[in-house]
Short mmCIF file of C-alpha atoms and ligand atoms in Angstrom, two decimals:
data_model
loop_
_atom_site.label_atom_id
_atom_site.label_comp_id
_atom_site.label_asym_id
_atom_site.label_seq_id
_atom_site.Cartn_x
_atom_site.Cartn_y
_atom_site.Cartn_z
CA MET A 1 -78.15 46.74 -73.79
CA THR A 2 -77.36 45.64 -77.36
CA ARG A 3 -80.54 44.92 -79.21
CA THR A 4 -80.88 42.93 -82.58
CA SER A 5 -84.42 42.78 -84.55
CA GLY A 6 -85.73 43.97 -81.42
CA ARG A 7 -84.41 40.70 -79.49
CA PRO A 8 -82.10 41.24 -76.44
CA GLN A 9 -79.01 39.78 -76.63
CA THR A 10 -77.98 39.68 -72.81
CA ARG A 11 -79.94 37.90 -69.86
CA TYR A 12 -79.06 38.44 -66.20
CA VAL A 13 -77.83 34.99 -65.28
CA CYS A 14 -78.08 33.97 -61.65
CA GLN A 15 -74.14 32.43 -60.80
CA SER A 16 -75.72 30.36 -58.20
CA CYS A 17 -78.71 28.64 -60.04
CA GLY A 18 -78.54 29.29 -63.42
CA GLU A 19 -81.50 31.04 -63.89
CA SER A 20 -81.84 33.98 -66.24
CA PHE A 21 -83.69 37.32 -66.12
CA LEU A 22 -84.52 40.24 -68.35
CA ARG A 23 -83.62 42.66 -65.52
CA TRP A 24 -80.71 42.94 -62.81
CA GLU A 25 -81.76 42.58 -59.63
CA GLY A 26 -80.32 42.64 -56.21
CA GLN A 27 -81.20 39.25 -55.25
CA CYS A 28 -82.11 36.27 -57.61
CA ARG A 29 -85.45 35.22 -57.20
CA ALA A 30 -85.49 31.48 -57.91
CA CYS A 31 -82.71 30.57 -55.62
CA SER A 32 -82.73 33.96 -53.28
CA ALA A 33 -78.53 34.49 -53.37
CA TRP A 34 -77.74 38.05 -53.39
CA ASN A 35 -75.85 39.55 -55.80
CA SER A 36 -75.51 36.61 -57.94
CA LEU A 37 -76.71 37.94 -61.52
CA VAL A 38 -74.40 38.54 -63.92
CA GLU A 39 -75.08 40.39 -67.45
CA THR A 40 -74.64 37.60 -70.05
CA GLN A 41 -74.78 37.41 -73.52
CA VAL A 42 -77.08 35.13 -75.40
CA SER A 43 -77.31 33.69 -78.63
CA THR A 44 -80.25 34.31 -80.75
CA THR A 45 -79.66 30.83 -82.78
CA PRO A 46 -82.31 28.20 -81.56
CA ARG A 47 -80.04 25.66 -79.99
CA THR A 48 -82.21 22.73 -80.77
CA VAL A 49 -81.51 24.00 -84.74
CA ARG A 50 -77.71 24.20 -84.21
CA SER A 51 -77.44 20.91 -82.04
CA ALA A 52 -79.58 19.27 -84.89
CA ALA A 53 -77.53 20.35 -87.53
CA THR A 54 -74.36 19.09 -86.24
CA ARG A 55 -75.74 15.71 -84.38
CA GLY A 56 -73.44 13.51 -86.80
CA PRO A 57 -73.59 10.73 -88.69
CA ILE A 58 -77.23 9.89 -88.87
CA THR A 59 -78.06 11.36 -92.22
CA ALA A 60 -82.03 10.92 -91.56
CA GLY A 61 -82.07 14.45 -90.66
CA THR A 62 -85.30 15.55 -89.13
CA MET A 63 -87.11 12.63 -90.50
CA PRO A 64 -88.33 9.80 -87.70
CA VAL A 65 -86.97 6.46 -87.86
CA ALA A 66 -88.28 3.37 -86.85
CA LEU A 67 -86.61 2.31 -83.22
CA ALA A 68 -85.38 -1.20 -84.88
CA ASP A 69 -84.09 0.72 -87.93
CA VAL A 70 -81.61 2.82 -85.56
CA GLY A 71 -77.92 1.45 -86.08
CA GLN A 72 -75.92 0.66 -83.47
CA PRO A 73 -73.28 3.21 -82.76
CA ASP A 74 -70.53 2.45 -84.75
CA GLN A 75 -67.60 3.09 -82.89
CA PRO A 76 -66.88 1.07 -79.89
CA ARG A 77 -66.27 2.53 -76.26
CA LEU A 78 -62.80 3.24 -75.91
CA ALA A 79 -61.64 1.39 -72.88
CA ILE A 80 -59.25 3.49 -70.54
CA GLY A 81 -57.46 0.45 -69.01
CA ILE A 82 -58.26 1.89 -65.50
CA ALA A 83 -60.32 -0.61 -64.35
CA GLU A 84 -61.91 1.43 -61.57
CA LEU A 85 -62.59 4.11 -64.07
CA ASP A 86 -63.84 2.33 -66.88
CA ARG A 87 -66.34 0.70 -64.12
CA VAL A 88 -67.81 3.81 -63.54
CA LEU A 89 -68.03 5.18 -66.84
CA GLY A 90 -70.11 1.88 -67.79
CA GLY A 91 -67.17 0.42 -69.94
CA GLY A 92 -65.02 3.12 -71.07
CA LEU A 93 -65.44 6.65 -72.83
CA VAL A 94 -68.19 6.43 -75.69
CA PRO A 95 -66.75 8.17 -78.37
CA GLY A 96 -68.48 11.68 -79.04
CA SER A 97 -69.60 12.09 -75.25
CA LEU A 98 -69.14 15.01 -73.20
CA VAL A 99 -68.22 13.92 -69.67
CA LEU A 100 -67.75 15.97 -66.49
CA VAL A 101 -65.53 15.14 -64.11
CA GLY A 102 -66.27 17.20 -60.84
CA GLY A 103 -64.51 17.26 -57.46
CA GLU A 104 -63.14 19.84 -54.85
CA PRO A 105 -59.72 21.48 -55.95
CA GLY A 106 -56.70 19.24 -54.84
CA ILE A 107 -58.86 15.92 -54.80
CA GLY A 108 -56.70 14.72 -57.82
CA LYS A 109 -59.13 15.48 -60.93
CA SER A 110 -55.88 16.50 -62.92
CA THR A 111 -54.20 13.19 -61.88
CA LEU A 112 -56.76 10.78 -62.73
CA LEU A 113 -57.39 12.90 -66.02
CA LEU A 114 -53.65 12.44 -66.71
CA GLN A 115 -53.53 8.97 -65.84
CA ALA A 116 -56.46 8.60 -68.08
CA ALA A 117 -54.97 10.25 -70.99
CA ALA A 118 -51.95 7.97 -70.68
CA GLY A 119 -54.29 4.72 -70.66
CA ILE A 120 -55.90 5.92 -73.88
CA ALA A 121 -52.27 6.87 -75.37
CA ALA A 122 -51.09 3.23 -74.40
CA ARG A 123 -53.85 1.68 -76.29
CA SER A 124 -54.41 4.07 -79.24
CA GLY A 125 -51.03 5.97 -79.81
CA PRO A 126 -50.07 9.36 -78.26
CA LEU A 127 -52.09 11.34 -80.73
CA SER A 128 -55.08 10.13 -79.49
CA VAL A 129 -54.94 12.30 -76.71
CA LEU A 130 -55.21 16.24 -76.52
CA TYR A 131 -54.65 17.53 -72.85
CA ALA A 132 -55.70 21.35 -72.72
CA THR A 133 -54.67 23.03 -69.31
CA GLY A 134 -56.00 26.59 -69.27
CA GLU A 135 -55.22 26.11 -65.07
CA GLU A 136 -51.48 24.91 -65.12
CA SER A 137 -48.46 25.71 -67.57
CA VAL A 138 -47.48 22.78 -69.81
CA ALA A 139 -44.15 22.64 -67.66
CA GLN A 140 -46.26 21.48 -64.07
CA VAL A 141 -48.32 19.47 -66.11
CA ARG A 142 -45.11 17.59 -67.54
CA LEU A 143 -44.03 17.90 -63.65
CA ARG A 144 -46.89 15.66 -62.85
CA ALA A 145 -46.38 13.58 -65.74
CA GLU A 146 -42.88 12.61 -64.44
CA ARG A 147 -44.25 11.89 -60.44
CA LEU A 148 -46.84 9.49 -62.34
CA GLY A 149 -43.85 7.69 -64.14
CA LEU A 150 -45.53 8.53 -67.58
CA LEU A 151 -42.57 10.17 -69.43
CA ASP A 152 -40.94 6.94 -70.53
CA GLY A 153 -43.97 5.32 -72.18
CA PRO A 154 -46.56 6.30 -74.89
CA ALA A 155 -47.79 9.34 -72.67
CA ALA A 156 -44.77 10.71 -73.47
CA GLY A 157 -46.18 12.07 -76.66
CA ILE A 158 -49.33 13.32 -75.62
CA ARG A 159 -50.37 16.71 -76.92
CA ILE A 160 -50.55 19.35 -74.00
CA LEU A 161 -52.22 22.65 -74.64
CA ALA A 162 -51.99 25.37 -72.35
CA GLU A 163 -54.91 27.22 -73.86
CA SER A 164 -58.50 28.14 -72.70
CA ALA A 165 -59.81 29.69 -75.62
CA VAL A 166 -62.43 27.24 -76.63
CA ASP A 167 -62.29 28.28 -80.34
CA ARG A 168 -58.43 27.72 -80.28
CA ILE A 169 -58.61 24.49 -78.69
CA ALA A 170 -61.45 23.08 -81.10
CA GLU A 171 -59.31 24.80 -83.95
CA ILE A 172 -56.20 22.57 -83.14
CA ALA A 173 -58.33 19.40 -81.92
CA LEU A 174 -60.22 19.28 -85.74
CA ALA A 175 -56.40 19.46 -87.29
CA GLU A 176 -55.84 16.14 -85.93
CA PRO A 177 -58.69 14.85 -83.90
CA PRO A 178 -58.06 12.90 -80.66
CA ALA A 179 -60.21 10.22 -79.70
CA LEU A 180 -59.89 12.02 -76.01
CA LEU A 181 -59.50 15.83 -75.55
CA VAL A 182 -59.32 16.76 -71.75
CA ILE A 183 -60.40 20.46 -70.55
CA ASP A 184 -58.48 21.40 -67.48
CA SER A 185 -61.04 23.02 -66.50
CA VAL A 186 -64.08 23.87 -67.44
CA GLN A 187 -63.81 27.09 -65.29
CA THR A 188 -60.98 28.10 -66.98
CA ALA A 189 -62.41 27.86 -70.82
CA THR A 190 -63.56 30.58 -72.45
CA ILE A 191 -65.53 31.69 -75.41
CA ASP A 192 -64.85 34.76 -77.22
CA ASP A 193 -68.64 35.80 -78.32
CA LEU A 194 -69.42 36.01 -74.29
CA ASP A 195 -68.33 38.88 -72.31
CA GLY A 196 -68.43 37.29 -68.94
CA PRO A 197 -65.44 36.34 -66.85
CA ALA A 198 -64.07 32.70 -67.19
CA GLY A 199 -66.20 30.65 -64.75
CA SER A 200 -69.12 32.62 -64.97
CA VAL A 201 -72.51 30.38 -65.86
CA GLY A 202 -72.47 31.91 -69.26
CA GLN A 203 -68.77 31.40 -70.11
CA VAL A 204 -68.92 27.82 -68.46
CA ARG A 205 -72.16 26.89 -70.42
CA GLY A 206 -70.84 28.56 -73.49
CA ALA A 207 -68.00 26.47 -73.50
CA ALA A 208 -69.41 23.18 -72.73
CA LEU A 209 -71.67 23.97 -75.72
CA ARG A 210 -68.86 24.20 -78.20
CA LEU A 211 -67.26 21.88 -77.13
CA MET A 212 -70.11 19.59 -77.66
CA GLU A 213 -70.81 20.55 -81.16
CA LEU A 214 -67.45 19.29 -81.88
CA ALA A 215 -67.38 16.10 -79.82
CA LYS A 216 -70.52 14.74 -81.51
CA PRO A 217 -69.58 14.97 -85.44
CA GLU A 218 -66.13 14.45 -85.00
CA GLY A 219 -66.60 11.23 -82.63
CA ILE A 220 -63.96 13.25 -79.95
CA ALA A 221 -64.73 12.24 -76.62
CA VAL A 222 -64.49 15.49 -74.10
CA VAL A 223 -63.77 15.21 -70.69
CA LEU A 224 -64.76 18.41 -68.80
CA VAL A 225 -62.72 18.82 -65.38
CA GLY A 226 -65.16 21.16 -63.14
CA HIS A 227 -64.05 22.41 -59.60
CA VAL A 228 -67.03 21.92 -56.93
CA THR A 229 -67.90 24.92 -55.36
CA LYS A 230 -68.64 24.87 -51.13
CA ASP A 231 -71.91 23.93 -51.35
CA GLY A 232 -71.30 20.83 -53.78
CA SER A 233 -72.33 22.28 -56.81
CA ILE A 234 -70.45 22.00 -60.13
CA ALA A 235 -69.67 25.49 -61.34
CA GLY A 236 -72.49 26.73 -63.77
CA PRO A 237 -74.48 24.56 -61.22
CA LYS A 238 -77.27 22.43 -63.11
CA THR A 239 -76.92 23.81 -66.09
CA LEU A 240 -73.67 21.91 -66.85
CA GLU A 241 -75.13 18.83 -66.05
CA HIS A 242 -78.01 18.95 -68.49
CA LEU A 243 -75.78 19.43 -71.03
CA VAL A 244 -73.13 16.49 -70.36
CA ASP A 245 -73.31 12.86 -71.12
CA ALA A 246 -72.44 11.92 -67.59
CA VAL A 247 -71.38 13.37 -64.25
CA LEU A 248 -68.78 11.99 -62.24
CA THR A 249 -67.59 13.46 -58.94
CA LEU A 250 -64.14 12.70 -57.24
CA GLU A 251 -64.34 12.70 -53.77
CA GLY A 252 -62.53 12.42 -50.05
CA GLU A 253 -60.49 13.66 -47.81
CA ARG A 254 -57.73 15.78 -49.45
CA TYR A 255 -55.60 14.94 -46.67
CA ALA A 256 -56.51 11.47 -46.63
CA ALA A 257 -55.52 8.69 -49.17
CA ILE A 258 -58.78 6.97 -50.67
CA ARG A 259 -60.66 8.64 -53.40
CA LEU A 260 -63.89 7.58 -54.54
CA LEU A 261 -65.24 8.08 -57.96
CA ARG A 262 -68.74 8.19 -58.52
CA ALA A 263 -71.39 8.60 -61.21
CA SER A 264 -74.41 10.91 -60.49
CA LYS A 265 -75.46 10.75 -64.15
CA ASN A 266 -74.56 8.30 -66.85
CA ARG A 267 -76.29 8.39 -70.04
CA PHE A 268 -74.18 5.49 -71.11
CA GLY A 269 -74.32 3.26 -67.93
CA SER A 270 -75.29 2.61 -64.96
CA THR A 271 -74.70 5.66 -61.80
CA GLU A 272 -74.86 2.75 -59.37
CA GLU A 273 -70.81 1.91 -59.66
CA VAL A 274 -68.31 3.84 -57.51
CA GLY A 275 -64.72 3.55 -58.13
CA VAL A 276 -62.81 3.21 -55.22
CA PHE A 277 -58.73 4.61 -55.60
CA GLU A 278 -55.74 5.51 -53.53
CA MET A 279 -53.78 8.56 -53.91
CA GLY A 280 -50.10 7.69 -53.44
CA GLU A 281 -46.65 8.72 -54.46
CA ARG A 282 -47.63 7.75 -57.67
CA GLY A 283 -50.84 9.00 -58.80
CA LEU A 284 -54.38 7.16 -58.07
CA ALA A 285 -53.80 3.43 -57.53
CA GLU A 286 -56.52 0.90 -57.65
CA LEU A 287 -57.21 -0.93 -54.35
CA ALA A 288 -56.72 -4.67 -53.96
CA ASP A 289 -59.64 -4.81 -51.44
CA PRO A 290 -61.95 -1.60 -51.76
CA ALA A 291 -64.44 -3.06 -49.38
CA ARG A 292 -62.05 -2.74 -46.35
CA ALA A 293 -60.93 0.99 -47.51
CA PHE A 294 -62.78 2.55 -45.24
CA LEU A 295 -62.02 0.37 -42.26
CA ALA A 296 -59.84 2.47 -39.71
CA GLU A 297 -57.12 0.61 -38.04
CA HIS A 298 -57.24 0.07 -34.40
CA ASP A 299 -54.98 -1.64 -31.90
CA GLY A 300 -57.79 -2.57 -29.78
CA PRO A 301 -61.78 -2.04 -29.82
CA ALA A 302 -62.73 1.63 -29.35
CA PRO A 303 -65.57 3.27 -27.75
CA GLY A 304 -68.00 5.44 -29.87
CA SER A 305 -66.57 3.08 -33.21
CA VAL A 306 -69.09 1.00 -34.87
CA ILE A 307 -68.77 -0.56 -38.29
CA ALA A 308 -71.43 -0.23 -40.97
CA PRO A 309 -71.71 -2.83 -44.29
CA THR A 310 -72.84 0.15 -46.80
CA LEU A 311 -73.65 -0.68 -50.23
CA GLU A 312 -72.51 1.73 -52.99
CA GLY A 313 -73.96 0.81 -56.23
CA SER A 314 -73.64 -2.70 -56.12
CA ARG A 315 -70.20 -2.80 -54.17
CA PRO A 316 -70.40 -3.29 -50.67
CA LEU A 317 -68.39 -0.76 -48.53
CA LEU A 318 -67.57 -1.84 -45.04
CA VAL A 319 -67.43 2.16 -43.24
CA GLU A 320 -66.36 2.79 -39.83
CA VAL A 321 -69.11 5.38 -38.18
CA GLN A 322 -67.18 7.22 -35.24
CA ALA A 323 -69.14 9.12 -32.36
CA LEU A 324 -67.51 11.26 -29.85
CA VAL A 325 -69.63 12.62 -27.36
CA ALA A 326 -68.76 14.84 -24.55
CA PRO A 327 -70.19 17.06 -21.50
CA GLY A 328 -70.97 20.60 -22.84
CA PRO A 329 -69.79 23.55 -21.53
CA GLY A 330 -73.51 24.48 -20.88
CA GLY A 331 -75.10 26.74 -23.31
CA THR A 332 -75.98 25.34 -27.21
CA PRO A 333 -74.23 22.24 -27.30
CA ARG A 334 -71.71 21.59 -30.44
CA ARG A 335 -72.86 19.26 -33.11
CA THR A 336 -70.94 18.10 -35.90
CA ALA A 337 -71.42 15.96 -38.47
CA SER A 338 -69.03 15.12 -41.36
CA GLY A 339 -69.81 12.56 -44.09
CA VAL A 340 -73.32 12.06 -42.49
CA ASP A 341 -76.27 14.19 -42.76
CA ALA A 342 -76.53 16.22 -39.84
CA ASN A 343 -80.53 16.27 -39.50
CA ARG A 344 -80.33 12.75 -39.31
CA VAL A 345 -78.06 12.95 -36.49
CA ALA A 346 -80.16 15.30 -34.68
CA LEU A 347 -83.22 12.60 -34.93
CA LEU A 348 -80.98 10.04 -33.66
CA VAL A 349 -79.93 12.04 -30.76
CA ALA A 350 -84.18 12.73 -30.04
CA VAL A 351 -85.00 8.87 -30.94
CA LEU A 352 -82.16 7.68 -28.42
CA ALA A 353 -83.45 9.92 -25.53
CA ARG A 354 -86.99 9.04 -26.17
CA ARG A 355 -87.12 5.57 -27.21
CA ALA A 356 -83.86 3.92 -25.59
CA GLY A 357 -83.33 6.45 -22.61
CA ILE A 358 -80.12 7.38 -23.82
CA GLY A 359 -80.01 11.25 -23.12
CA LEU A 360 -77.65 13.22 -24.93
CA ALA A 361 -79.43 16.72 -25.16
CA SER A 362 -76.96 18.48 -23.35
CA HIS A 363 -73.72 16.83 -24.68
CA ASP A 364 -71.34 17.90 -27.57
CA ILE A 365 -71.83 15.75 -30.43
CA TYR A 366 -69.23 14.78 -32.91
CA VAL A 367 -69.97 12.36 -35.88
CA ASN A 368 -67.25 11.23 -38.85
CA LEU A 369 -67.06 8.13 -41.28
CA ALA A 370 -63.52 7.21 -41.44
CA GLY A 371 -61.75 7.80 -44.78
CA GLY A 372 -63.66 10.70 -45.19
CA LEU A 373 -66.63 8.55 -47.28
CA SER A 374 -70.11 10.44 -47.26
CA VAL A 375 -72.71 8.48 -47.30
CA ASP A 376 -76.26 9.13 -47.55
CA GLU A 377 -78.73 6.14 -46.70
CA PRO A 378 -80.91 5.52 -44.18
CA GLY A 379 -79.08 2.28 -43.17
CA LEU A 380 -76.63 4.13 -41.29
CA ASP A 381 -79.01 4.87 -38.52
CA LEU A 382 -78.22 2.22 -36.68
CA PRO A 383 -74.49 2.06 -36.59
CA LEU A 384 -74.59 5.93 -35.67
CA ALA A 385 -76.90 5.52 -32.98
CA LEU A 386 -75.00 2.75 -31.75
CA ALA A 387 -72.01 4.49 -32.26
CA LEU A 388 -73.22 7.63 -30.13
CA ALA A 389 -74.57 5.18 -27.07
CA SER A 390 -70.91 3.51 -27.02
CA SER A 391 -69.09 6.82 -26.87
CA LEU A 392 -71.55 8.07 -24.08
CA ARG A 393 -70.96 4.69 -22.11
CA ASP A 394 -67.36 4.92 -23.37
CA ARG A 395 -67.86 1.22 -23.69
CA PRO A 396 -66.77 -0.76 -27.02
CA ILE A 397 -69.38 -2.59 -28.74
CA ARG A 398 -68.10 -5.92 -29.07
CA PRO A 399 -65.47 -6.40 -31.33
CA GLY A 400 -66.52 -8.52 -34.88
CA THR A 401 -69.63 -6.66 -34.84
CA VAL A 402 -71.20 -4.66 -37.88
CA ALA A 403 -74.52 -3.14 -37.51
CA ILE A 404 -76.77 -2.08 -40.40
CA GLY A 405 -80.31 -0.75 -40.43
CA GLU A 406 -83.00 2.27 -40.74
CA VAL A 407 -84.61 3.82 -37.26
CA GLY A 408 -87.70 5.22 -37.13
CA LEU A 409 -89.30 8.06 -34.68
CA LEU A 410 -90.74 4.99 -32.47
CA GLY A 411 -87.05 3.45 -32.01
CA GLU A 412 -88.10 0.57 -34.28
CA LEU A 413 -86.06 -0.84 -36.80
CA ARG A 414 -86.17 -1.31 -40.64
CA SER A 415 -84.61 -3.18 -42.93
CA VAL A 416 -82.33 -2.00 -45.91
CA ALA A 417 -81.98 -3.13 -49.25
CA GLY A 418 -79.12 -5.65 -49.88
CA VAL A 419 -78.55 -6.98 -46.57
CA GLU A 420 -77.37 -10.33 -47.57
CA ARG A 421 -74.82 -9.11 -49.64
CA ARG A 422 -73.54 -6.52 -47.38
CA LEU A 423 -73.19 -9.17 -44.61
CA ARG A 424 -71.53 -11.74 -46.86
CA GLU A 425 -68.92 -9.42 -47.59
CA ALA A 426 -68.52 -8.44 -43.59
CA ALA A 427 -68.26 -12.03 -43.13
CA ARG A 428 -65.62 -12.23 -45.85
CA LEU A 429 -63.33 -9.44 -44.01
CA GLY A 430 -63.83 -11.65 -40.70
CA PHE A 431 -66.64 -9.86 -38.87
CA ASP A 432 -68.77 -12.68 -36.84
CA ARG A 433 -71.72 -10.79 -35.55
CA ALA A 434 -74.17 -8.74 -37.15
CA ILE A 435 -76.97 -6.79 -35.59
CA VAL A 436 -79.84 -5.97 -38.37
CA PRO A 437 -83.65 -5.36 -38.18
CA ARG A 438 -85.62 -8.11 -37.68
CA PRO A 439 -87.90 -8.64 -41.19
CA VAL A 440 -91.15 -8.08 -41.02
CA ARG A 441 -92.42 -10.57 -43.32
CA SER A 442 -92.84 -13.64 -42.80
CA GLY A 443 -89.85 -15.87 -44.62
CA PRO A 444 -86.67 -17.57 -44.14
CA PRO A 445 -84.26 -15.74 -41.85
CA ILE A 446 -80.86 -14.06 -43.43
CA ALA A 447 -78.22 -16.47 -42.91
CA VAL A 448 -74.75 -15.85 -43.99
CA ALA A 449 -72.27 -18.44 -43.33
CA GLY A 450 -69.86 -17.63 -40.18
CA LEU A 451 -71.65 -14.81 -39.07
CA GLU A 452 -74.15 -14.81 -36.33
CA ILE A 453 -77.17 -12.68 -37.33
CA LEU A 454 -79.07 -11.12 -34.23
CA ALA A 455 -82.20 -9.97 -35.92
CA VAL A 456 -84.20 -7.33 -33.33
CA GLY A 457 -86.96 -5.14 -33.68
CA SER A 458 -85.59 -1.52 -31.66
CA LEU A 459 -83.21 0.57 -31.11
CA ARG A 460 -83.62 -0.24 -27.64
CA GLU A 461 -82.69 -4.47 -28.28
CA ALA A 462 -80.42 -3.15 -30.42
CA ILE A 463 -78.13 -1.33 -27.95
CA GLU A 464 -78.87 -4.48 -25.30
CA VAL A 465 -77.02 -6.68 -28.08
CA ALA A 466 -74.53 -4.80 -29.16
CA PHE A 467 -73.11 -4.25 -25.56
CA SER A 468 -73.59 -7.76 -24.12
CA ALA A 469 -70.50 -9.47 -24.33
CA GLY A 470 -70.38 -13.17 -26.57
CA PRO A 471 -67.96 -15.74 -26.62
CA ALA A 472 -65.84 -13.99 -29.51
CA ALA A 473 -65.44 -10.77 -26.92
CA THR A 474 -62.79 -12.93 -24.74
CA SER A 475 -61.32 -14.92 -27.55
CA ARG A 476 -60.47 -12.22 -29.60
CA GLY A 477 -58.01 -9.45 -29.18
CA GLY A 478 -57.83 -6.35 -31.95
CA GLY A 479 -60.40 -5.67 -34.61
CA PRO A 480 -61.46 -8.21 -37.15
CA ALA A 481 -60.15 -6.94 -40.25
CA GLY A 482 -57.30 -9.00 -41.25
CA SER A 483 -57.93 -11.13 -38.60
CA GLU A 484 -58.70 -14.86 -38.48
CA ARG A 485 -63.04 -15.47 -38.52
CA GLY A 486 -64.27 -16.18 -35.27
CA GLN A 487 -65.36 -19.86 -34.16
CA SER A 488 -68.37 -21.36 -35.80
CA VAL A 489 -71.31 -19.36 -34.53
CA ALA A 490 -74.62 -20.60 -36.37
CA ALA A 491 -75.89 -18.67 -38.86
CA GLY A 492 -79.48 -17.80 -38.46
CA SER A 493 -82.06 -15.68 -36.96
CA ALA A 494 -81.58 -15.26 -33.07
CA ARG A 495 -84.21 -13.63 -30.62
CA CYS A 496 -82.79 -11.37 -27.86
P1 TYD B 1 -54.64 17.39 -58.53
O1 TYD B 1 -54.81 16.09 -59.66
O2 TYD B 1 -53.33 18.47 -58.67
O3 TYD B 1 -55.86 17.82 -58.15
P2 TYD B 1 -57.26 18.14 -58.71
O4 TYD B 1 -56.69 18.53 -60.17
O5 TYD B 1 -58.22 17.85 -58.21
O6 TYD B 1 -56.85 19.90 -58.15
O7 TYD B 1 -53.85 16.25 -57.04
C1 TYD B 1 -53.40 17.35 -56.18
C2 TYD B 1 -53.23 16.46 -54.83
O8 TYD B 1 -52.68 15.49 -55.42
C3 TYD B 1 -51.82 17.32 -54.49
O9 TYD B 1 -52.23 17.75 -53.26
C4 TYD B 1 -50.50 16.27 -54.73
C5 TYD B 1 -51.23 14.78 -54.76
N1 TYD B 1 -50.46 13.95 -55.47
C6 TYD B 1 -50.50 13.06 -54.90
O10 TYD B 1 -50.48 12.36 -53.75
N2 TYD B 1 -49.46 12.08 -55.86
C7 TYD B 1 -49.10 12.06 -56.94
O11 TYD B 1 -48.49 11.21 -57.66
C8 TYD B 1 -49.76 13.26 -57.76
C9 TYD B 1 -49.30 13.47 -58.81
C10 TYD B 1 -50.40 14.22 -56.74
MG1 MG B 2 -56.13 20.06 -61.15
#
């Protein structure tokens, strides 16, 4: 171990959680991962001093400033021109900010960033973008640009740099500062004074810090592409998320076309917004009607399928919950959940058995959300439970129905936020019946034009009404998506 003025220069950093230790140990004491500690050099310069010194044009130095005297940022946001991306960023990129775009390999990060680069180039000229690629050769980037049809426009002049050494990238960026610097990917970025391999926590964090020092004073928006590891964390786990100003995640199923872009952190905007894209022949395209993106198309009603009006931030998305239950061969039944919390499914199976007389204990259970979406909200309980019941009975629930609500351990239903907004969207898309929890507090019942609202108190009641035939069941053929809205059904609260 090298020492300078008695201070250790290296630490053993856990590659899994980022915790650092003075000595090597076989197991990380913080996260219990085995063999995850890697010797990493640490800088002896206190980080606060460095970053304060380089923080840019605020000339007051370390003197406090009255809140009202703090100037407005002089540079406006850089609108990219891809509305869904600008929306998630909160209105465009902020000059001098560091944004991390994470996602599984192959999901479309490089595609999104190249399209974003083209958007910036179209507005501010080709020199306004520097695209550093440590993963692919310049020829591969050109191929992608060709596929995206970008070679004829202003994007043709974007500077591509096949380089992973951050110091070299910074040198080139400083010579002619771009408005946007893309680092694809941060896992390949390296800084010279660290020994660790590219992609290790030390290198990733070191590279991000170095880039931050470049971004802030120069007013360059730096976008780091980061691969998400299997357990869902972006390499250099929490360490990077703390450093950057915004963390965006591109998700979806690799072999399905829909991609969702979410912000899990945003210092300059809301983390509520989601962007919806479709991966096509010419890259990521915005959808005309994102709300119906996750509705699978069926020729007719399908057992085990229930439509849930979910809410992603301020955007309602209708999602198809699919369940398949089949008698198990004996032994421990298989339980697979994708896009939803498996523990929640286990809990619903127990509640269905004890509170609604629907026994699934010995069945194999598969649960999935159509289109590769993942949703983490309690409102999905009721549609999940109904989908399980529908699959067990091999009976579709009445077409044109949506359901939303949280299920409690006693089989009682609880309401979720934004019910009216969700239901209005369902009505707009042609659904005509909604099963929702009965509001606890007395107040006006939920009413949405064109939607029959069945407000129920328990899971048992919800199952009864879900399978009851209604007037629309005979008058409607296939699924509701795209079909005419059902005959006028009185809006209001119906007792069941
Ligand atoms: P890519 O952006 O390379 O993913 P990442 O950088 O996240 O690893 O995209 C990879 C996938 O996207 C690849 O399987 C091909 C597909 N793709 C399209 O379907 N259409 C396109 O226009 C492009 C450029 C890629
Ligand atoms: Mg890539």
